[in-house]
Amino acid sequence: MPATLADLGMPLVPWAAVSVVLPLTAALVAALLDRHAHHLAVPMALAGIAVAALAILDVVRHGVIETAIGGWTPPLGIALRLDGLGSAFLAVIALVGAGVTLFARAGFGPDAEGRETRRGYAFWPLVFCTIGGLTAIAIAGDLFNLYVGLELLTVTAVALVALDGKPAALAAAMRYLLFALLGSLLYLLGAAILYVAHGTLDIRLLSRSADPETATLAAVVLMTAGLMAKAALFPLHGWLPPAHGSAPAPASALLSALVVKAPFIIMLRLWFEVAPEIATSVVAQGLGALGAAGILVGSLLALRQHRLKLVIAYSTVAQLGYLMLVFPLAGGSGEQQPWSAGAWTGVVFHALSHALAKGAMFLAAGAMAEAIGDDRMDRLDGVGQHLPIAAFAFGLAAVSLMGLPPSGGFTGKYLLLTSAFASGQWWWAVVMIGGGLLAAGYLFRPLSRLLAKREQPGALVAVTRSRQAIALGLAMLSVLLGLLSLGPYELLQIGRPGSAVEGLSS
């Protein structure tokens, strides 16, 4: 049972709730500060990391923490729940959010004459609202509040894509909006079916009452399709490359690292906590096949791109495909599967590592684009000599994306590979190894250009080492996640659903 504040005889500060209120309050303050809003970056980065650390410390000490809003418990009230999965996601939100806001200070402040800019005024409230929506998803204990968090993400993320106001950015934002609205409609329809069938949307209560009947199956299928559209999972990925390629680099980092992970976190809760019994072998293998197709298609398209941000964006499509492999590797046979725990933990490790690495990669790409004036691959020659820290950050993030030791990406893929061989599903191991080789191919292209000789080294715009170091910090964290994996591994076991241990449909 989750520990409530009353059970623990507190006065415990509800740090999970504070983690949502803090960025939303900052968004309101940023709107009032006008041209001075960029000064919130440093205090909010420090406060966000501190609050996340305190919330995680409570979970480590007391287990799953539940906070009933207004003292009313479900099904009459709303409960916030923070478990190991939510805690890990909260930590990455705080770290990537801090990196994005610190990096963005130079580009989204007042102009050279001290006047407010349209981009600067819009960026800060939007980015803080996005972080608030992400934290709400990390701690929400019911499907409706998860929907509220998703919609907040949709509104702010679409606006961030359109921030520059260029025709390509506006078109990409419109495409993103259409996919997101479709996802919202499907998710809300599925949630309505579950509410009619079971009288509650609380995840813990649904886990006790939901059964593999037709209504539950229809609801979960609809919600999964909606979440796949919002997460840009194959084949509903068409909005992601133009959106991430058109958005400003800090926004792209936030979108690729975190915004597309939030719907998948909900998918994990939906399948492993609400209705694990409906995951038959056919369904699990089908979801895995979509993931494998995403790895292949995303990787091949990344190999063909001539813009650095589009290479990274299509890489996200490919890397998201690995997340879908948790479904066949976690079972669907109806029998106990001891390798399921490794698959569930491995896919979460992969998601966390990818978030840190992709945040670092987009910020490094943003620094390079500032230096050369655009992000065309044929202009990257020798940029590594001019921006050595950004180039090193890009290379270190590439190590994690390729799944090389000792990175967090290696830990996640190692656990998935172990589960594939333990379950006798060797073909998923082939997919993962092939995806790693393709990742090496499309990431070697920009890396080789960064290390090449530049004929006119003085023709580049200077980018401060401190901004490059932010990207390097996130890249180093993606490696440290693998080197210091025991702590995160133990955190993820707190409140882990039984189906993650025994297997789906068991």
XYZ file of C-alpha atoms in Angstrom:
506
model
C 0.000 0.000 0.000
C 1.260 3.543 -0.707
C 2.319 5.607 2.291
C 0.114 8.655 2.840
C 1.092 11.760 4.766
C -1.233 10.738 7.596
C 0.194 7.196 7.722
C 3.689 8.598 8.162
C 2.610 10.862 10.993
C 4.038 13.900 9.254
C 4.225 17.008 8.654
C 5.864 15.928 5.463
C 6.084 18.606 2.793
C 4.286 17.284 -0.326
C 7.329 17.798 -2.543
C 5.659 16.007 -5.450
C 2.909 18.631 -5.531
C 5.475 21.417 -5.079
C 7.307 20.138 -8.163
C 4.209 20.970 -10.242
C 3.295 24.243 -8.570
C 6.843 25.636 -8.840
C 7.198 25.776 -12.658
C 3.589 26.865 -13.167
C 4.147 29.732 -10.737
C 7.364 30.582 -12.572
C 5.388 30.724 -15.833
C 3.068 33.368 -14.354
C 5.994 35.341 -12.939
C 7.826 35.155 -16.279
C 4.817 36.670 -18.047
C 4.941 39.597 -15.588
C 8.701 40.138 -15.763
C 8.684 40.885 -19.492
C 12.271 41.365 -20.719
C 13.703 40.279 -17.362
C 12.142 36.799 -17.485
C 15.439 35.176 -18.455
C 16.730 35.963 -14.959
C 14.451 33.185 -13.673
C 16.577 30.531 -15.396
C 19.207 30.073 -12.691
C 16.948 30.138 -9.595
C 14.386 27.881 -11.274
C 17.055 25.408 -12.365
C 18.406 25.166 -8.825
C 14.956 25.073 -7.222
C 13.701 22.413 -9.643
C 16.635 20.109 -8.955
C 16.345 20.654 -5.187
C 12.600 19.933 -5.080
C 13.004 16.827 -7.250
C 15.809 15.595 -4.980
C 13.677 16.103 -1.856
C 10.713 14.303 -3.451
C 12.924 11.364 -4.428
C 14.426 11.263 -0.944
C 10.928 10.875 0.509
C 10.252 7.949 -1.838
C 13.557 6.272 -0.951
C 12.829 6.633 2.767
C 9.125 5.802 2.850
C 8.252 4.018 -0.400
C 5.424 5.158 -2.666
C 4.064 8.503 -1.449
C 0.378 9.311 -1.906
C -1.109 12.765 -1.364
C -4.895 13.184 -1.401
C -5.820 16.617 -2.741
C -8.023 18.397 -0.220
C -8.028 15.342 2.008
C -10.482 13.503 -0.253
C -9.263 10.052 -1.248
C -10.245 8.277 -4.506
C -12.750 7.601 -5.922
C -14.299 10.779 -4.460
C -11.085 12.768 -4.591
C -7.840 12.969 -6.529
C -4.600 11.400 -5.372
C -1.068 12.268 -6.404
C 1.266 9.263 -6.284
C 5.030 9.244 -6.582
C 6.716 5.877 -7.044
C 10.096 4.808 -8.371
C 9.154 5.273 -12.033
C 7.686 8.729 -11.416
C 10.702 9.675 -9.268
C 13.174 8.739 -11.999
C 11.163 10.696 -14.569
C 10.979 13.649 -12.157
C 14.770 13.637 -11.789
C 15.340 13.707 -15.546
C 12.748 16.473 -15.974
C 14.607 18.594 -13.426
C 18.029 17.969 -14.988
C 17.059 18.440 -18.634
C 14.791 21.362 -17.739
C 17.684 23.041 -15.954
C 19.993 22.478 -18.916
C 17.467 23.863 -21.407
C 16.671 26.995 -19.414
C 20.324 27.769 -18.638
C 21.302 27.311 -22.292
C 18.408 29.511 -23.461
C 19.315 32.552 -21.353
C 21.570 34.000 -24.050
C 19.118 33.546 -26.913
C 15.841 34.524 -25.278
C 16.679 37.632 -23.310
C 16.338 41.297 -24.340
C 17.934 42.538 -27.558
C 21.201 44.482 -27.752
C 19.384 47.684 -26.794
C 17.699 46.092 -23.766
C 14.249 45.910 -25.344
C 11.878 42.979 -24.963
C 11.636 40.563 -27.891
C 8.590 38.585 -28.967
C 10.535 35.313 -28.811
C 11.841 36.038 -25.347
C 8.465 37.042 -23.951
C 6.768 33.889 -25.254
C 9.554 31.385 -24.598
C 9.839 31.555 -20.822
C 6.175 31.107 -19.854
C 5.891 28.330 -22.434
C 8.954 26.412 -21.286
C 7.961 26.626 -17.609
C 4.423 25.470 -18.435
C 5.901 22.556 -20.385
C 7.992 21.530 -17.377
C 4.905 21.850 -15.175
C 2.919 19.566 -17.474
C 5.719 17.001 -17.469
C 5.944 16.937 -13.678
C 2.157 16.611 -13.440
C 2.366 13.461 -15.567
C 5.158 12.085 -13.374
C 3.041 12.271 -10.212
C -0.588 11.914 -11.377
C -2.427 8.920 -9.954
C -5.450 8.891 -12.244
C -6.041 8.813 -15.991
C -7.941 12.096 -16.158
C -5.196 14.164 -14.567
C -2.722 12.465 -16.870
C -4.924 13.739 -19.701
C -4.780 17.267 -18.262
C -0.999 17.064 -18.178
C -0.913 15.824 -21.762
C -3.075 18.699 -22.970
C -0.895 21.252 -21.218
C 2.090 19.691 -22.997
C 0.300 19.825 -26.342
C -0.576 23.515 -26.107
C 2.855 24.642 -24.971
C 4.903 22.298 -27.177
C 3.026 23.327 -30.332
C 3.607 26.980 -29.451
C 7.332 26.331 -28.897
C 7.590 24.751 -32.354
C 5.946 27.806 -33.935
C 7.983 30.270 -31.878
C 10.174 31.582 -34.705
C 7.130 32.375 -36.837
C 8.721 31.147 -40.071
C 6.472 29.388 -42.608
C 8.227 26.045 -42.128
C 7.879 26.305 -38.357
C 4.200 27.229 -38.578
C 3.508 24.323 -40.937
C 5.360 21.926 -38.622
C 3.412 23.251 -35.630
C 0.110 22.765 -37.450
C 1.009 19.185 -38.329
C 2.001 18.521 -34.721
C -1.283 20.040 -33.530
C -3.365 17.801 -35.801
C -1.584 14.650 -34.617
C -1.857 15.783 -30.995
C -5.584 16.537 -31.298
C -6.170 13.106 -32.794
C -4.249 11.573 -29.899
C -6.240 13.595 -27.372
C -9.556 12.504 -28.887
C -8.608 8.812 -28.841
C -7.225 8.988 -25.300
C -10.263 10.818 -23.918
C -12.660 8.406 -25.642
C -10.856 5.429 -24.116
C -10.855 7.076 -20.667
C -14.604 7.684 -20.952
C -15.195 4.004 -21.759
C -13.161 2.949 -18.726
C -15.087 5.331 -16.480
C -18.457 4.048 -17.682
C -17.324 0.438 -17.244
C -15.619 0.781 -13.842
C -16.808 4.039 -12.261
C -13.315 5.405 -11.621
C -10.194 6.602 -13.423
C -7.866 6.139 -10.454
C -5.047 3.853 -11.574
C -4.806 1.914 -8.311
C -8.560 1.280 -8.176
C -8.687 0.353 -11.860
C -5.922 -2.202 -11.347
C -8.253 -4.060 -8.989
C -11.383 -3.903 -11.120
C -10.293 -3.829 -14.758
C -10.599 -7.192 -16.493
C -10.020 -8.372 -20.065
C -13.588 -7.694 -21.165
C -14.499 -6.033 -24.461
C -14.958 -2.537 -22.989
C -11.571 -2.549 -21.258
C -9.850 -3.898 -24.365
C -11.444 -1.235 -26.582
C -10.542 1.515 -24.129
C -6.898 0.484 -23.822
C -6.516 0.117 -27.603
C -7.962 3.603 -28.194
C -5.821 5.175 -25.494
C -2.696 3.416 -26.762
C -3.288 4.707 -30.292
C -3.738 8.222 -28.936
C -0.589 8.024 -26.848
C 1.387 6.675 -29.798
C 0.351 9.722 -31.829
C 1.510 12.067 -29.069
C 4.760 10.142 -28.539
C 5.538 9.995 -32.296
C 5.807 6.218 -32.194
C 5.865 4.514 -35.595
C 3.740 4.741 -37.735
C 2.361 7.942 -36.144
C 5.723 9.712 -36.208
C 5.185 12.024 -39.176
C 4.954 15.204 -37.119
C 8.179 14.763 -35.139
C 11.030 15.460 -37.620
C 9.631 18.724 -39.034
C 8.584 19.908 -35.570
C 11.897 19.174 -33.865
C 13.831 20.383 -36.875
C 11.986 23.729 -36.975
C 11.862 24.575 -33.272
C 14.644 26.574 -31.575
C 17.389 24.293 -30.250
C 16.398 24.559 -26.544
C 12.794 23.754 -27.443
C 13.906 20.819 -29.612
C 15.953 19.498 -26.696
C 12.948 19.661 -24.382
C 10.611 18.100 -26.940
C 12.875 15.229 -27.932
C 14.195 14.490 -24.465
C 11.002 14.715 -22.422
C 7.767 15.622 -24.198
C 7.692 12.462 -26.319
C 8.572 10.329 -23.258
C 5.585 11.467 -21.200
C 2.972 9.618 -23.298
C 5.075 6.459 -23.139
C 5.242 6.677 -19.339
C 1.429 6.693 -19.421
C 1.471 3.678 -21.758
C 3.598 1.790 -19.240
C 1.129 2.561 -16.477
C -1.821 1.660 -18.675
C -0.508 -1.742 -19.760
C 1.419 -2.807 -16.669
C -0.780 -1.346 -13.928
C -4.323 -0.873 -15.227
C -4.911 -3.861 -17.510
C -1.949 -6.244 -17.905
C -4.355 -9.151 -18.585
C -5.290 -7.901 -22.053
C -1.721 -8.134 -23.381
C -2.012 -11.386 -25.297
C 0.941 -12.768 -27.207
C -0.442 -11.472 -30.517
C -0.930 -7.960 -29.134
C 2.516 -7.899 -27.507
C 4.281 -9.131 -30.631
C 2.349 -6.651 -32.764
C 3.431 -3.712 -30.620
C 6.995 -4.993 -30.742
C 6.831 -5.195 -34.535
C 5.827 -1.525 -34.696
C 8.826 -0.698 -32.520
C 11.166 -2.691 -34.761
C 9.783 -0.929 -37.845
C 10.331 2.414 -36.120
C 13.976 1.541 -35.403
C 14.579 0.572 -39.033
C 12.653 3.409 -40.718
C 13.940 6.118 -38.380
C 17.540 4.977 -38.764
C 17.401 4.757 -42.568
C 15.810 8.192 -42.840
C 18.420 9.635 -40.467
C 21.127 8.361 -42.823
C 19.617 10.396 -45.683
C 19.332 13.789 -43.978
C 21.459 16.807 -44.863
C 20.602 18.898 -41.793
C 22.051 18.087 -38.389
C 18.811 18.701 -36.476
C 16.902 16.418 -38.828
C 19.480 13.659 -38.298
C 18.902 13.989 -34.555
C 15.121 14.178 -35.004
C 14.923 10.981 -37.084
C 17.256 9.398 -34.542
C 14.545 10.086 -31.962
C 12.034 8.182 -34.099
C 14.436 5.238 -34.169
C 15.312 5.340 -30.473
C 11.649 5.535 -29.466
C 11.150 2.243 -31.292
C 13.190 0.454 -28.617
C 10.587 1.444 -26.040
C 7.932 -0.686 -27.750
C 10.063 -3.815 -27.355
C 9.096 -3.966 -23.679
C 5.729 -5.459 -24.638
C 6.899 -8.690 -26.327
C 9.850 -9.025 -23.937
C 7.612 -8.614 -20.880
C 5.385 -11.423 -21.996
C 1.895 -12.034 -23.174
C 2.091 -15.821 -22.834
C -0.105 -16.085 -19.739
C 2.674 -17.734 -17.748
C 5.177 -16.330 -15.289
C 8.201 -14.846 -17.038
C 11.155 -14.099 -14.757
C 12.895 -12.061 -17.470
C 10.031 -9.536 -17.543
C 11.537 -7.444 -14.737
C 14.710 -6.975 -16.768
C 12.714 -5.869 -19.818
C 10.648 -3.339 -17.849
C 13.668 -1.900 -16.034
C 15.749 -1.924 -19.216
C 13.242 0.061 -21.224
C 12.957 2.669 -18.459
C 16.765 2.927 -18.336
C 16.797 3.412 -22.092
C 14.152 6.161 -21.860
C 16.042 8.004 -19.119
C 19.409 7.722 -20.848
C 17.946 8.790 -24.180
C 16.388 11.846 -22.529
C 19.732 13.029 -21.166
C 21.676 12.194 -24.328
C 19.155 13.718 -26.713
C 18.909 16.887 -24.627
C 22.698 17.178 -24.814
C 22.759 16.472 -28.541
C 20.183 19.106 -29.470
C 21.869 21.731 -27.287
C 25.243 20.913 -28.860
C 23.649 21.127 -32.305
C 22.163 24.492 -31.331
C 25.612 25.794 -30.399
C 26.997 24.590 -33.728
C 24.129 26.153 -35.678
C 24.807 29.478 -33.940
C 28.451 29.249 -34.889
C 27.959 28.529 -38.597
C 24.602 30.266 -39.108
C 22.589 27.135 -39.921
C 22.649 23.374 -39.326
C 23.567 22.077 -42.787
C 25.813 19.039 -42.581
C 28.104 20.225 -45.397
C 29.081 23.268 -43.304
C 30.098 21.324 -40.203
C 33.643 20.620 -41.383
C 36.105 21.521 -38.644
C 33.524 22.992 -36.263
C 34.914 20.676 -33.604
C 38.117 22.755 -33.549
C 36.100 25.919 -32.897
C 33.618 24.356 -30.445
C 35.546 21.496 -28.821
C 33.271 21.207 -25.782
C 30.090 21.052 -27.884
C 31.703 18.511 -30.225
C 32.779 16.358 -27.279
C 29.261 16.595 -25.822
C 27.814 15.450 -29.151
C 30.221 12.507 -29.300
C 29.554 11.488 -25.700
C 25.788 11.616 -26.292
C 26.313 9.496 -29.420
C 28.018 6.832 -27.281
C 24.841 6.519 -25.209
C 22.529 6.482 -28.230
C 24.573 3.727 -29.851
C 24.336 1.720 -26.624
C 28.070 1.521 -26.011
C 29.494 0.880 -22.518
C 29.640 2.365 -19.962
C 26.661 4.594 -20.784
C 23.106 4.402 -19.512
C 22.055 3.479 -23.032
C 24.263 0.385 -22.778
C 22.671 -0.597 -19.443
C 19.161 -0.295 -20.858
C 19.912 -2.208 -24.049
C 21.896 -4.843 -22.159
C 18.874 -5.547 -19.958
C 16.627 -5.722 -23.028
C 19.065 -8.041 -24.825
C 19.278 -10.293 -21.770
C 15.482 -10.501 -21.666
C 15.335 -11.296 -25.379
C 17.734 -14.233 -25.072
C 16.245 -15.446 -21.773
C 12.772 -15.547 -23.318
C 13.996 -17.257 -26.489
C 12.966 -14.262 -28.617
C 16.322 -13.858 -30.326
C 14.846 -11.883 -33.231
C 14.356 -8.839 -30.992
C 18.043 -9.045 -30.087
C 18.867 -8.943 -33.804
C 16.697 -5.829 -34.151
C 18.495 -4.104 -31.267
C 21.972 -4.972 -32.506
C 21.059 -3.856 -36.024
C 19.640 -0.615 -34.637
C 22.893 0.031 -32.786
C 24.905 -0.443 -35.974
C 22.594 1.878 -37.913
C 22.912 4.459 -35.132
C 26.685 4.281 -35.470
C 26.244 4.928 -39.202
C 24.058 8.010 -38.997
C 25.933 9.518 -36.046
C 29.359 8.942 -37.619
C 28.449 11.321 -40.466
C 28.265 14.495 -38.345
C 31.077 13.319 -36.066
C 33.451 12.837 -38.992
C 32.680 16.334 -40.262
C 33.172 17.876 -36.832
C 36.660 16.386 -36.682
C 37.608 17.349 -40.254
C 39.876 20.280 -41.113
C 38.238 23.663 -41.706
C 39.730 25.932 -44.359
C 38.407 29.194 -42.833
C 38.373 28.745 -39.052
C 37.832 32.448 -38.384
C 34.475 32.584 -40.201
C 32.524 31.196 -37.222
C 30.522 33.036 -34.577
C 31.765 32.594 -31.029
C 29.681 30.522 -28.584
C 30.653 30.741 -24.930
C 32.255 27.728 -23.294
C 29.746 27.901 -20.454
C 26.855 27.254 -22.839
C 28.737 24.404 -24.497
C 29.433 22.979 -21.038
C 25.683 22.690 -20.352
C 25.364 20.230 -23.229
C 28.444 18.387 -21.991
C 26.952 18.139 -18.500
C 23.828 16.390 -19.789
C 25.927 14.059 -21.947
C 28.082 13.147 -18.956
C 24.959 12.403 -16.916
C 23.799 9.950 -19.597
C 27.118 8.118 -19.144
C 27.019 8.334 -15.339
C 23.589 6.723 -15.443
C 25.365 3.596 -16.643
C 28.392 3.877 -14.379
C 26.260 4.479 -11.279
C 23.312 2.334 -12.311
C 22.733 0.594 -8.968
C 21.062 3.592 -7.318
C 18.628 4.288 -10.186
C 17.966 0.546 -10.509
C 16.945 0.288 -6.850
C 14.816 3.433 -7.137
C 12.863 1.944 -10.045
C 11.924 -1.088 -7.961
C 9.924 1.088 -5.517
C 6.271 0.622 -6.398
C 7.097 -1.446 -9.474
C 3.876 -3.170 -10.660
C 3.598 -6.913 -10.195
C 3.148 -7.464 -13.935
C 6.600 -5.957 -14.491
C 7.987 -8.827 -12.433
C 5.711 -11.713 -13.422
C 5.014 -10.645 -16.997
C 2.037 -9.298 -18.885
C -1.090 -11.430 -19.068
C 0.202 -13.666 -16.268
